[in-house]
Coordinates of C-alpha atoms in Angstrom, one line a residue:
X88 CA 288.8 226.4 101.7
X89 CA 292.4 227.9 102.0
X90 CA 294.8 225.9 103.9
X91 CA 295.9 227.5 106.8
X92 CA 299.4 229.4 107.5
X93 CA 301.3 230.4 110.0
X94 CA 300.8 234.1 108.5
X95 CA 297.0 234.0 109.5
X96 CA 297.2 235.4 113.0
X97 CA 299.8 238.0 111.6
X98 CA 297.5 238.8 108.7
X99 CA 294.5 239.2 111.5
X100 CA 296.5 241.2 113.6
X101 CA 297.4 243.7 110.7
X102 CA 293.8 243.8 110.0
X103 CA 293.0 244.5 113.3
X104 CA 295.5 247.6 113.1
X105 CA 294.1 248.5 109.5
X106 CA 290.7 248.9 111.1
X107 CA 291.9 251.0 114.2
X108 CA 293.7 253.1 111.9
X109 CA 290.5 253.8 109.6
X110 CA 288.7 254.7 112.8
X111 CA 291.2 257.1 113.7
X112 CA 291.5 259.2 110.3
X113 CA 287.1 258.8 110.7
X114 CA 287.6 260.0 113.9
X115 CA 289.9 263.0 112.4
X116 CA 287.4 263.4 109.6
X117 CA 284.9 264.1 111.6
X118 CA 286.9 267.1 113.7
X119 CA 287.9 268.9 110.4
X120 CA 283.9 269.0 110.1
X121 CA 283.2 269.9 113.1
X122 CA 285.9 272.5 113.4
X123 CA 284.8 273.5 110.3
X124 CA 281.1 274.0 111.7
X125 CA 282.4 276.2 114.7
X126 CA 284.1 278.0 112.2
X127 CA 281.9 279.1 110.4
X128 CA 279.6 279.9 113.0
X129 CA 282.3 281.9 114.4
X130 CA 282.3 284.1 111.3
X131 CA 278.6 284.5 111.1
X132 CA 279.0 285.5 114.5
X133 CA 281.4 288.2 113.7
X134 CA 280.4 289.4 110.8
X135 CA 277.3 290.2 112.3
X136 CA 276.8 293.7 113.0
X137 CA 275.0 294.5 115.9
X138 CA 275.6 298.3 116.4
X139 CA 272.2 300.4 116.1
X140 CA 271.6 304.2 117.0
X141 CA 272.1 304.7 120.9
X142 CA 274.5 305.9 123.4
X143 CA 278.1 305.7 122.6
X144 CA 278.6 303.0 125.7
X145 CA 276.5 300.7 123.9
X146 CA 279.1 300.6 120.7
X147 CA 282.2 300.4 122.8
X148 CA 280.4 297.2 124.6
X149 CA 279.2 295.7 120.6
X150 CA 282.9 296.4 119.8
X151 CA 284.3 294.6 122.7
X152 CA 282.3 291.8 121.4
X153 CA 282.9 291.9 118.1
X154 CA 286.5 292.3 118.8
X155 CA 286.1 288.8 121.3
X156 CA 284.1 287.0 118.6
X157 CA 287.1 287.7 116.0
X158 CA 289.1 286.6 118.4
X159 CA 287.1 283.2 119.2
X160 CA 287.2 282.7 115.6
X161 CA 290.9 283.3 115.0
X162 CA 291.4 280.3 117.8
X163 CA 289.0 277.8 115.7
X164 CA 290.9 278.7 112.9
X165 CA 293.5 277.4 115.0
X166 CA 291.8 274.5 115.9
X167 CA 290.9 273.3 112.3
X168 CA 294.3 273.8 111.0
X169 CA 295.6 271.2 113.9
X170 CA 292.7 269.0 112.9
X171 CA 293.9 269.4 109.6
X172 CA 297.5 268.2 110.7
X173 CA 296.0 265.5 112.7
X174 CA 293.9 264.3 110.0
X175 CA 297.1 264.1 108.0
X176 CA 298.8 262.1 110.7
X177 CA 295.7 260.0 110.8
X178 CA 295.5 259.2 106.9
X179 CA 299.3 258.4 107.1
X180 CA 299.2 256.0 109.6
X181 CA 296.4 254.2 108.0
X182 CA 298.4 254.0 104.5
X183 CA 301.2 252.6 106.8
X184 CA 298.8 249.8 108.4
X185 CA 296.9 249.5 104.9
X186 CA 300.0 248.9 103.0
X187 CA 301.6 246.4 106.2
X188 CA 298.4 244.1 106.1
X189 CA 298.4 244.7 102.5
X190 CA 302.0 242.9 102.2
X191 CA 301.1 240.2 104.9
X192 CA 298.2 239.4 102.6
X193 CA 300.1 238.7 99.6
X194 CA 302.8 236.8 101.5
X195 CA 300.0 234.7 103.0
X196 CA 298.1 234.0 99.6
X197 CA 302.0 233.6 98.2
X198 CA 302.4 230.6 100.8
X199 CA 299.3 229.2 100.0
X200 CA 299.6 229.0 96.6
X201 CA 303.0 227.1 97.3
X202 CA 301.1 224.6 99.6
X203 CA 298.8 224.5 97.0
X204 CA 301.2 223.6 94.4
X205 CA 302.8 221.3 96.7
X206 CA 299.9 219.4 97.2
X207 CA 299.6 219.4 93.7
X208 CA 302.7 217.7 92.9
X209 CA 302.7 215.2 95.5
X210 CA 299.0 214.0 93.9
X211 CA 300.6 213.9 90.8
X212 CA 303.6 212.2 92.5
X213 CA 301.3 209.2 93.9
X214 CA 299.3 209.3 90.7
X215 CA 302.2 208.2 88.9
X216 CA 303.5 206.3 91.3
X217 CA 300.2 203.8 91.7
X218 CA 300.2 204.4 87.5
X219 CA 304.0 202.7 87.2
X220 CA 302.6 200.2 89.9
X221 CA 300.2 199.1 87.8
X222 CA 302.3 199.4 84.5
X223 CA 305.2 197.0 86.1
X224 CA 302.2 194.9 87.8
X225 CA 300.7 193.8 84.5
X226 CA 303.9 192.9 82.9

């Protein structure tokens, strides 16, 4: 097992941060598709031509609602190009929190490799201590 450091709850908390930001660019992910969706439902809609032989009434009302779907389309264009934005907002501040915890990791395994190798040399330290003890003790 790892020793422990005082980086640990740092490293946790980064973590913790990585995965909220992950959930946000989801979260932004899944309103480009959605967008996207409404989108093109919004062009099916409007390039749907519903005009048919009748009274000239009924084509000014079809072309007041073609005219309103082109419209409503034109505002989830809107819509998906700020999702797009967001979405880039979203994928930068999880490379930001990625690349923080990423950093406090390698500090953390840094550390414990130097406990590690501290640990190391005092064994070896003891080792030849109790090894010159027994040397001189012979003697």
């Amino acid at each position: 097992m790892a020793p422990k450091t005082r980086l640990d709850p740092v490293v946790q908390m980064r973590e913790r941060g990585e995965e909220s930001a992950l959930q946000g660019l989801a979260r932004a992910q899944q309103a480009i598709a959605r967008a996207r969706d409404r989108l093109r439902a919004m062009n099916d809609r409007a390039a749907a031509d519903e005009r048919a032989a009748g009274e000239a009434a009924m084509w000014a009302a079809e072309e007041s609602a073609h005219t309103r779907a082109l419209q409503e389309a034109r505002a989830v264009e809107r819509e998906l190009a700020q999702a797009h934005g967001a979405e880039r907002a979203a994928r930068a501040a999880y490379e930001r929190a990625w690349r923080d915890a990423e950093a406090t990791r390698r500090l953390r395994e840094k550390i414990r490799q130097d406990l590690a190798h501290d640990a190391e040399k005092r064994e070896q330290r003891a080792l030849d201590e109790l090894a010159t003890q027994g040397f001189n003790g012979k003697r």
